[in-house]
Short mmCIF file of N, CA and C in Angstrom, two decimals:
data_model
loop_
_atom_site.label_atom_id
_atom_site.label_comp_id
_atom_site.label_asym_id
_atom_site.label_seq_id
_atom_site.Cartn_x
_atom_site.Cartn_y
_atom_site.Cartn_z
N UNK A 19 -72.04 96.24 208.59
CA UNK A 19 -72.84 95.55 209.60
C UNK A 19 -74.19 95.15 209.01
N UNK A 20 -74.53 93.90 209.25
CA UNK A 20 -76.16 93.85 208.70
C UNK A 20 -77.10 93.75 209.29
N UNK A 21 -78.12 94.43 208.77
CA UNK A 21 -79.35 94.86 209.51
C UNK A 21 -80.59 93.88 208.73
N UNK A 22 -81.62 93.19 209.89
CA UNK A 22 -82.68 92.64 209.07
C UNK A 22 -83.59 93.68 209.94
N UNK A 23 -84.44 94.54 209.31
CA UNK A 23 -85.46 95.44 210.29
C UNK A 23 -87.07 94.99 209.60
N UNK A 24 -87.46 93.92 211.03
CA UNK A 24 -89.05 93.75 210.36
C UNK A 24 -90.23 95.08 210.68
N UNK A 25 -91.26 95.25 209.99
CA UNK A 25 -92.07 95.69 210.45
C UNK A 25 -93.67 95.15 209.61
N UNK A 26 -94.62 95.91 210.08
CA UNK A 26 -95.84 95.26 209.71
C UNK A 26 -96.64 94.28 210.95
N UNK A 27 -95.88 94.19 212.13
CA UNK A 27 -96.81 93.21 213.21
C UNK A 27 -97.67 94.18 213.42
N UNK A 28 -98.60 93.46 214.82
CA UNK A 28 -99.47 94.15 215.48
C UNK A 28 -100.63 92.92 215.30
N UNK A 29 -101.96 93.87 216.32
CA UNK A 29 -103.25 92.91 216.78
C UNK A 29 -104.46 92.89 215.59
N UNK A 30 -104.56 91.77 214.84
CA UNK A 30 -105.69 91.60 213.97
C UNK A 30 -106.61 90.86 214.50
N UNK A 31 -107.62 90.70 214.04
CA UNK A 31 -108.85 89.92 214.55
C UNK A 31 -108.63 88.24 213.87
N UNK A 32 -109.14 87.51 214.13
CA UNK A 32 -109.12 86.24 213.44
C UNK A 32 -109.84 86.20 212.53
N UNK A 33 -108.86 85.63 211.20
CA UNK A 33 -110.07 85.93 209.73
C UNK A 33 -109.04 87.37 209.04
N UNK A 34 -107.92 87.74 209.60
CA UNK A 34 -107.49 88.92 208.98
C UNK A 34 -106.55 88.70 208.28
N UNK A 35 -105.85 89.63 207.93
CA UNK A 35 -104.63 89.83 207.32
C UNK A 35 -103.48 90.78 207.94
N UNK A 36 -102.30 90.79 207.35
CA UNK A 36 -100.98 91.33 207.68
C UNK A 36 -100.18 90.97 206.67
N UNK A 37 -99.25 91.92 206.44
CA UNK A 37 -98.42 91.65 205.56
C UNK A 37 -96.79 92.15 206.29
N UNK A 38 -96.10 91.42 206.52
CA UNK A 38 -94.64 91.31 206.87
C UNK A 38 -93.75 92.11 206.38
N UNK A 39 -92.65 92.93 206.47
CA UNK A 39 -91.60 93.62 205.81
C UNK A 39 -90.42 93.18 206.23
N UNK A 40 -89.23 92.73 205.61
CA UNK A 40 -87.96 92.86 206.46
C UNK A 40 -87.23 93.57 205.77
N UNK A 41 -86.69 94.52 205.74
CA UNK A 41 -85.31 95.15 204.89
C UNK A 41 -84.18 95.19 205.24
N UNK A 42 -83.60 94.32 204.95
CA UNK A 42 -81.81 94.09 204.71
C UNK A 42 -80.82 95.10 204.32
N UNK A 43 -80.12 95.17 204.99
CA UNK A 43 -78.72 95.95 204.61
C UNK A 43 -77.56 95.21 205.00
N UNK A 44 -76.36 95.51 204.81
CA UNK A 44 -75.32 95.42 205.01
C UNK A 44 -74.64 94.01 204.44
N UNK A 45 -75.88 93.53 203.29
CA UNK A 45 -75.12 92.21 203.07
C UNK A 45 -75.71 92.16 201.30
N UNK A 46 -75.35 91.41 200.45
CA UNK A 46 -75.19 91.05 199.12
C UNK A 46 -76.72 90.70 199.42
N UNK A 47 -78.04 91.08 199.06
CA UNK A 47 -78.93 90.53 199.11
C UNK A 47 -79.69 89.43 198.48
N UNK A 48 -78.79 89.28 197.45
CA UNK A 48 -79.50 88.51 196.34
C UNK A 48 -78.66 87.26 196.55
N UNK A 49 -77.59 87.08 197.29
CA UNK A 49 -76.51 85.85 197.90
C UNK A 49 -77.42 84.76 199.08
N UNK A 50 -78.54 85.53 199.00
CA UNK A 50 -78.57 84.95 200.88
C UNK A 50 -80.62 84.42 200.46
N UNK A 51 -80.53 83.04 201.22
CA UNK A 51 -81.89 82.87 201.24
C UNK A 51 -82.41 83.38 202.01
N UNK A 52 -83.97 83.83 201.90
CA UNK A 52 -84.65 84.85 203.25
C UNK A 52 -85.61 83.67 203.82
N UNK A 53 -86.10 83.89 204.88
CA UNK A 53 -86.87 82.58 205.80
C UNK A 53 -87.55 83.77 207.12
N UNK A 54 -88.43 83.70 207.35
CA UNK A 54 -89.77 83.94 208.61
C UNK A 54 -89.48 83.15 209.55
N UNK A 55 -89.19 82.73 210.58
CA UNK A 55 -89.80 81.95 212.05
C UNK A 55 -90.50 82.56 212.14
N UNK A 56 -90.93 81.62 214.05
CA UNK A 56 -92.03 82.94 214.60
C UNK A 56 -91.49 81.80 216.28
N UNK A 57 -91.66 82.80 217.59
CA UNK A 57 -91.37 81.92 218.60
C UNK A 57 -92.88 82.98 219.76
N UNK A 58 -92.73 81.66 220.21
CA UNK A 58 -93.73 82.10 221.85
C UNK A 58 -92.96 82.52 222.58
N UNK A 59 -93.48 82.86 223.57
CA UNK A 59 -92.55 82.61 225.09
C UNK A 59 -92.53 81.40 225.76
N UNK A 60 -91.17 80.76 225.93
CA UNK A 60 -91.10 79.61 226.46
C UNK A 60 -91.17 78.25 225.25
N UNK A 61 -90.77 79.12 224.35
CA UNK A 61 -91.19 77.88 223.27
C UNK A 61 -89.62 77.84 222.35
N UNK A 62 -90.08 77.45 221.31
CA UNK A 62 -88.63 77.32 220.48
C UNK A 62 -89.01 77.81 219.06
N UNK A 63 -88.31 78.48 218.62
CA UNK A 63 -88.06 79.45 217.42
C UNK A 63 -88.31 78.28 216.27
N UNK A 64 -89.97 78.35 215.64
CA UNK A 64 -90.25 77.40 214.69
C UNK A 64 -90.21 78.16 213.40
N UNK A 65 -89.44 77.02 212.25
CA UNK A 65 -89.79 77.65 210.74
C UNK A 65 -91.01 78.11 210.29
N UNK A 66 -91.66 79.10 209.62
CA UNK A 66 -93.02 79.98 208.92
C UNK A 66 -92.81 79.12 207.73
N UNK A 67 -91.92 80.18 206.93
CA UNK A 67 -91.66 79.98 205.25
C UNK A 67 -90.34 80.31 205.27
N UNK A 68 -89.75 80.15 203.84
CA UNK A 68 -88.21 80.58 203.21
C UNK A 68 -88.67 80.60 202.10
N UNK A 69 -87.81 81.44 200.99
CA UNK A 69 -87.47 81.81 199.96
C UNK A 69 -86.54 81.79 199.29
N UNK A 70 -85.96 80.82 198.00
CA UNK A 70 -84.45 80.40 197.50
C UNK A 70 -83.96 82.35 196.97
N UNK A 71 -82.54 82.07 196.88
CA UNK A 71 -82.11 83.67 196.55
C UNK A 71 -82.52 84.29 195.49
N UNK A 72 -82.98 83.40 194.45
CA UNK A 72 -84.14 84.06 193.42
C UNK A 72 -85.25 84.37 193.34
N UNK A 73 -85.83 83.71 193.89
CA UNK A 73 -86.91 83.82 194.57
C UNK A 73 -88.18 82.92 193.62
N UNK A 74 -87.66 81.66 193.29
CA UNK A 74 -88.06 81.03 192.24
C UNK A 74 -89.13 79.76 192.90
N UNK A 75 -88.43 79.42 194.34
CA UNK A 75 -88.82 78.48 194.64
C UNK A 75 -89.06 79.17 196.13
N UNK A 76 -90.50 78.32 197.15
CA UNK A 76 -90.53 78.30 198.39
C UNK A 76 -91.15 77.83 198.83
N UNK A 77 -90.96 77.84 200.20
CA UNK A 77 -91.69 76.72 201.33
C UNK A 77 -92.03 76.92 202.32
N UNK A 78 -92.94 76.51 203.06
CA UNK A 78 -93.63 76.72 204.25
C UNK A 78 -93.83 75.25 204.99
N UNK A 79 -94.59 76.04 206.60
CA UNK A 79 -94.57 74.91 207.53
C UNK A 79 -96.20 74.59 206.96
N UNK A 80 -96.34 73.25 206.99
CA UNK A 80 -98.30 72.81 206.78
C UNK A 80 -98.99 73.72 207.59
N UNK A 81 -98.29 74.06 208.80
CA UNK A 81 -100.07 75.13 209.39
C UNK A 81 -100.04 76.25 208.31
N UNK A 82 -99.13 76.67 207.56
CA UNK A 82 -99.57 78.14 207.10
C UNK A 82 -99.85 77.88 205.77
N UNK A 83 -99.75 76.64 204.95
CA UNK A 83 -99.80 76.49 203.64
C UNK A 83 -101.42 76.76 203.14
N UNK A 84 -101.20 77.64 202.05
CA UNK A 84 -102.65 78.41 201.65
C UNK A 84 -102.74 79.12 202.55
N UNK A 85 -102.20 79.84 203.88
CA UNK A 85 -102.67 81.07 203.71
C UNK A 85 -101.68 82.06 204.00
N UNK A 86 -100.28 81.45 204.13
CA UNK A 86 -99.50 82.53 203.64
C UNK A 86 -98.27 82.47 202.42
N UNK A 87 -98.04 83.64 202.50
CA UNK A 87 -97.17 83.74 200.75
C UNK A 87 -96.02 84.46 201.47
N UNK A 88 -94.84 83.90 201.04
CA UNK A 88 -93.68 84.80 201.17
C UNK A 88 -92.95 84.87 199.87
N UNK A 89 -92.43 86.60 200.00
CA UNK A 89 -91.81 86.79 198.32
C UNK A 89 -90.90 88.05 198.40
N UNK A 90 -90.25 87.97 197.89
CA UNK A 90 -89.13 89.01 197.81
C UNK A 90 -88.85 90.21 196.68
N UNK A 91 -88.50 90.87 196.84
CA UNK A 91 -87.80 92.26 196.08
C UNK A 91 -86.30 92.23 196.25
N UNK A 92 -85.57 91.86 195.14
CA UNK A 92 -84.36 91.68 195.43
C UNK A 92 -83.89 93.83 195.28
N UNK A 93 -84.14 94.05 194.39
CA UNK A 93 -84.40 95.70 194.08
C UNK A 93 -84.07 96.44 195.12
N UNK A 94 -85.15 95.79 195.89
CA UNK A 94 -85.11 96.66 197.53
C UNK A 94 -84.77 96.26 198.28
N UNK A 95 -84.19 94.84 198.67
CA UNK A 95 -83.47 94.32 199.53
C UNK A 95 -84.59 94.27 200.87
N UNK A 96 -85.85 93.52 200.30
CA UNK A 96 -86.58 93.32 201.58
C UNK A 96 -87.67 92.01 200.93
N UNK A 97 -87.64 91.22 201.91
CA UNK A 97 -88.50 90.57 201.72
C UNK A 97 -89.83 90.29 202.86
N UNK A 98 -91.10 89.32 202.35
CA UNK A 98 -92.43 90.06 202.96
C UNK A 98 -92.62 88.65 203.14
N UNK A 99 -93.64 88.96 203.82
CA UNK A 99 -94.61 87.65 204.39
C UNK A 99 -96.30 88.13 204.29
N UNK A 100 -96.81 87.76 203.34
CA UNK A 100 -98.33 88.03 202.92
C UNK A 100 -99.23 87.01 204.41
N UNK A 101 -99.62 87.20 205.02
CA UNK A 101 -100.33 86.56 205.97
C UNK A 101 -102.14 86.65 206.07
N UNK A 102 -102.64 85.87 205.74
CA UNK A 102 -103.88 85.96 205.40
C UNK A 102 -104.91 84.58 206.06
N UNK A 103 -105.87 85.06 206.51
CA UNK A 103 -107.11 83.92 207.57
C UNK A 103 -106.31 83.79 208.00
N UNK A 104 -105.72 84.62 209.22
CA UNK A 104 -105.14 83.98 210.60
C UNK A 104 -105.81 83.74 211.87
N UNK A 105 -105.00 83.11 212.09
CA UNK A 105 -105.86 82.41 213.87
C UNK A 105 -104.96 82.73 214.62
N UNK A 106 -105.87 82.53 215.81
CA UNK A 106 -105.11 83.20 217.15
C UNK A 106 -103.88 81.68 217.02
N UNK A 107 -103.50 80.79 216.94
CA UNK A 107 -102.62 79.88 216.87
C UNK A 107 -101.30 80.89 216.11
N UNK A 108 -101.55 81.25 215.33
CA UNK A 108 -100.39 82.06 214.63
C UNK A 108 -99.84 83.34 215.47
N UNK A 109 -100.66 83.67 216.57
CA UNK A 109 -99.74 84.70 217.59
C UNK A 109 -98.49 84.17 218.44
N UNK A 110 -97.47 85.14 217.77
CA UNK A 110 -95.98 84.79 218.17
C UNK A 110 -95.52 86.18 217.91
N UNK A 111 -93.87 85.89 218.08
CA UNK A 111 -93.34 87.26 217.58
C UNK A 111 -92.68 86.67 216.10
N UNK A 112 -92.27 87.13 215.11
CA UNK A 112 -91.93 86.71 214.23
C UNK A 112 -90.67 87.75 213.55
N UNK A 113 -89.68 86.63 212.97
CA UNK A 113 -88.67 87.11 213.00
C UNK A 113 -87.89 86.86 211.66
N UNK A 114 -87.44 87.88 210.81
CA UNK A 114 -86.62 87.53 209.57
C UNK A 114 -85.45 86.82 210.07
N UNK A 115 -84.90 85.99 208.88
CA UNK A 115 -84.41 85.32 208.51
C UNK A 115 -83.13 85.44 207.22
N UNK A 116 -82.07 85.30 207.24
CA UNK A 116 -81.21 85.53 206.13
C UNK A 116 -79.86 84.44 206.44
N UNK A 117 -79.99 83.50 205.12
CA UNK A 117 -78.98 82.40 205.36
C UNK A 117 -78.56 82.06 203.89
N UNK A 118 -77.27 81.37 204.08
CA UNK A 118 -76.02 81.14 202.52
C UNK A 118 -77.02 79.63 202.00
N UNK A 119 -77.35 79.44 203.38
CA UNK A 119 -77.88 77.96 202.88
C UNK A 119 -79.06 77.77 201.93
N UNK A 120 -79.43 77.23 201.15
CA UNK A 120 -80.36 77.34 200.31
C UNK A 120 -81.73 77.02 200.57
N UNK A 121 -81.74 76.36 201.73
CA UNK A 121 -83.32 76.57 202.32
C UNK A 121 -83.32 76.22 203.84
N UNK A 122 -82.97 77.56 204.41
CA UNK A 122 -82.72 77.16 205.65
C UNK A 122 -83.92 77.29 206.22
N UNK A 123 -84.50 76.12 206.75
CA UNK A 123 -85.60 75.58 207.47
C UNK A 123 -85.50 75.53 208.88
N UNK A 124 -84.20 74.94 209.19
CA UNK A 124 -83.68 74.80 210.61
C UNK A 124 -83.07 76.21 211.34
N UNK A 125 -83.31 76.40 212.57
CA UNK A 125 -82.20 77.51 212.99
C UNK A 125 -81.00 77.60 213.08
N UNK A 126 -80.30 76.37 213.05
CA UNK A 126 -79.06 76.48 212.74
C UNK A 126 -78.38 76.65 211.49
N UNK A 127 -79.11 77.30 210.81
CA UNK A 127 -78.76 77.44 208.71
C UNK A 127 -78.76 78.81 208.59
N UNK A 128 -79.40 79.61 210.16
CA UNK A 128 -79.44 80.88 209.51
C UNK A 128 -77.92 81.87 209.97
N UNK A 129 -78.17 82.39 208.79
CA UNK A 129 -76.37 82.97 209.38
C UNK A 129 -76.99 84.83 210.09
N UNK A 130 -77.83 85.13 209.87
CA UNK A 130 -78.40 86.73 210.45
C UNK A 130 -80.00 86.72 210.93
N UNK A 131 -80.00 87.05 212.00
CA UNK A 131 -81.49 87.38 212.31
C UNK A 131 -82.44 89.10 212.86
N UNK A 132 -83.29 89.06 212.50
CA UNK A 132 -83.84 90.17 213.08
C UNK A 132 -84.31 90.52 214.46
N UNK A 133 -84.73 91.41 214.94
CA UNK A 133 -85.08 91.18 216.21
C UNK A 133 -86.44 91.07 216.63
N UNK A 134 -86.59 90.61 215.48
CA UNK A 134 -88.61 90.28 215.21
C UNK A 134 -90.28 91.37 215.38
N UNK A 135 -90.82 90.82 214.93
CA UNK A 135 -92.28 91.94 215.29
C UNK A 135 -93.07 91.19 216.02
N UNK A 136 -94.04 91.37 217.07
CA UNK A 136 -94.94 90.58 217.41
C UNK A 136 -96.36 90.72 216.44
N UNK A 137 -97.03 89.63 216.07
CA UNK A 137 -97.98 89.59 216.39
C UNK A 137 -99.17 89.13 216.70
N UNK A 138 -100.46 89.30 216.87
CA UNK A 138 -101.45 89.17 217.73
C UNK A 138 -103.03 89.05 217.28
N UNK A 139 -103.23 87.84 217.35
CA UNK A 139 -104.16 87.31 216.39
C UNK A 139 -105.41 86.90 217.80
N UNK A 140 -106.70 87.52 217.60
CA UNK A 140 -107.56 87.55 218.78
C UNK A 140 -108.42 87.21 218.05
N UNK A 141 -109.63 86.21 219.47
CA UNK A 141 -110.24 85.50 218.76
C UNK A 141 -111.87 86.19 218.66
#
């Protein structure tokens, strides 16, 4: 069975940092690209970043470019989301990501999801 288990949310001030965890089980980790959303309430589950299965190449949405980093540990079968100068705009819940597809951007590419962390960016 596979498990994506995030942790690392919670309430920072604006101007802070957080750093993301997801750890994977139950699947070939190094097979599968890893990818972040993040959704509101009432909203729709938007792409963060992704990471190719090597972790050679990646991408993000323009609001987060320069200030966040996503990167992986194939070793440990978890990959992170470095989150840094955030704004209250970036409060959502946010949710790993694990897909065959090679840069799944869209939600329909992802083949496993987590059941996300919130968090909470005050101004």
């Amino acid at each position: 069975q596979v498990q994506l288990v995030e942790s690392g949310g919670g309430l920072v001030q604006a101007g802070g940092s957080l750093r993301l965890s997801c750890a994977a089980s139950g699947l070939t980790f190094g097979y599968y690209a890893m990818a972040w959303f993040r959704q509101a309430p009432g909203k729709e589950r938007e792409f963060v970043a992704a990471i190719t299965r090597g972790g050679i190449s990646t991408y993000y949405t323009d609001s987060v470019k320069g200030r966040f980093t996503i990167f992986r540990d194939n070793a440990k079968n978890t990959v992170y989301l470095q989150m840094n100068s955030l704004k209250p705009e970036d409060t959502d819940v946010y949710y790993c990501a694990a897909a065959r597809a090679a840069v799944p951007k869209k939600v329909e590419l992802v083949d496993y999801w987590g059941k996300g962390t919130p968090v909470t960016v005050s101004s």
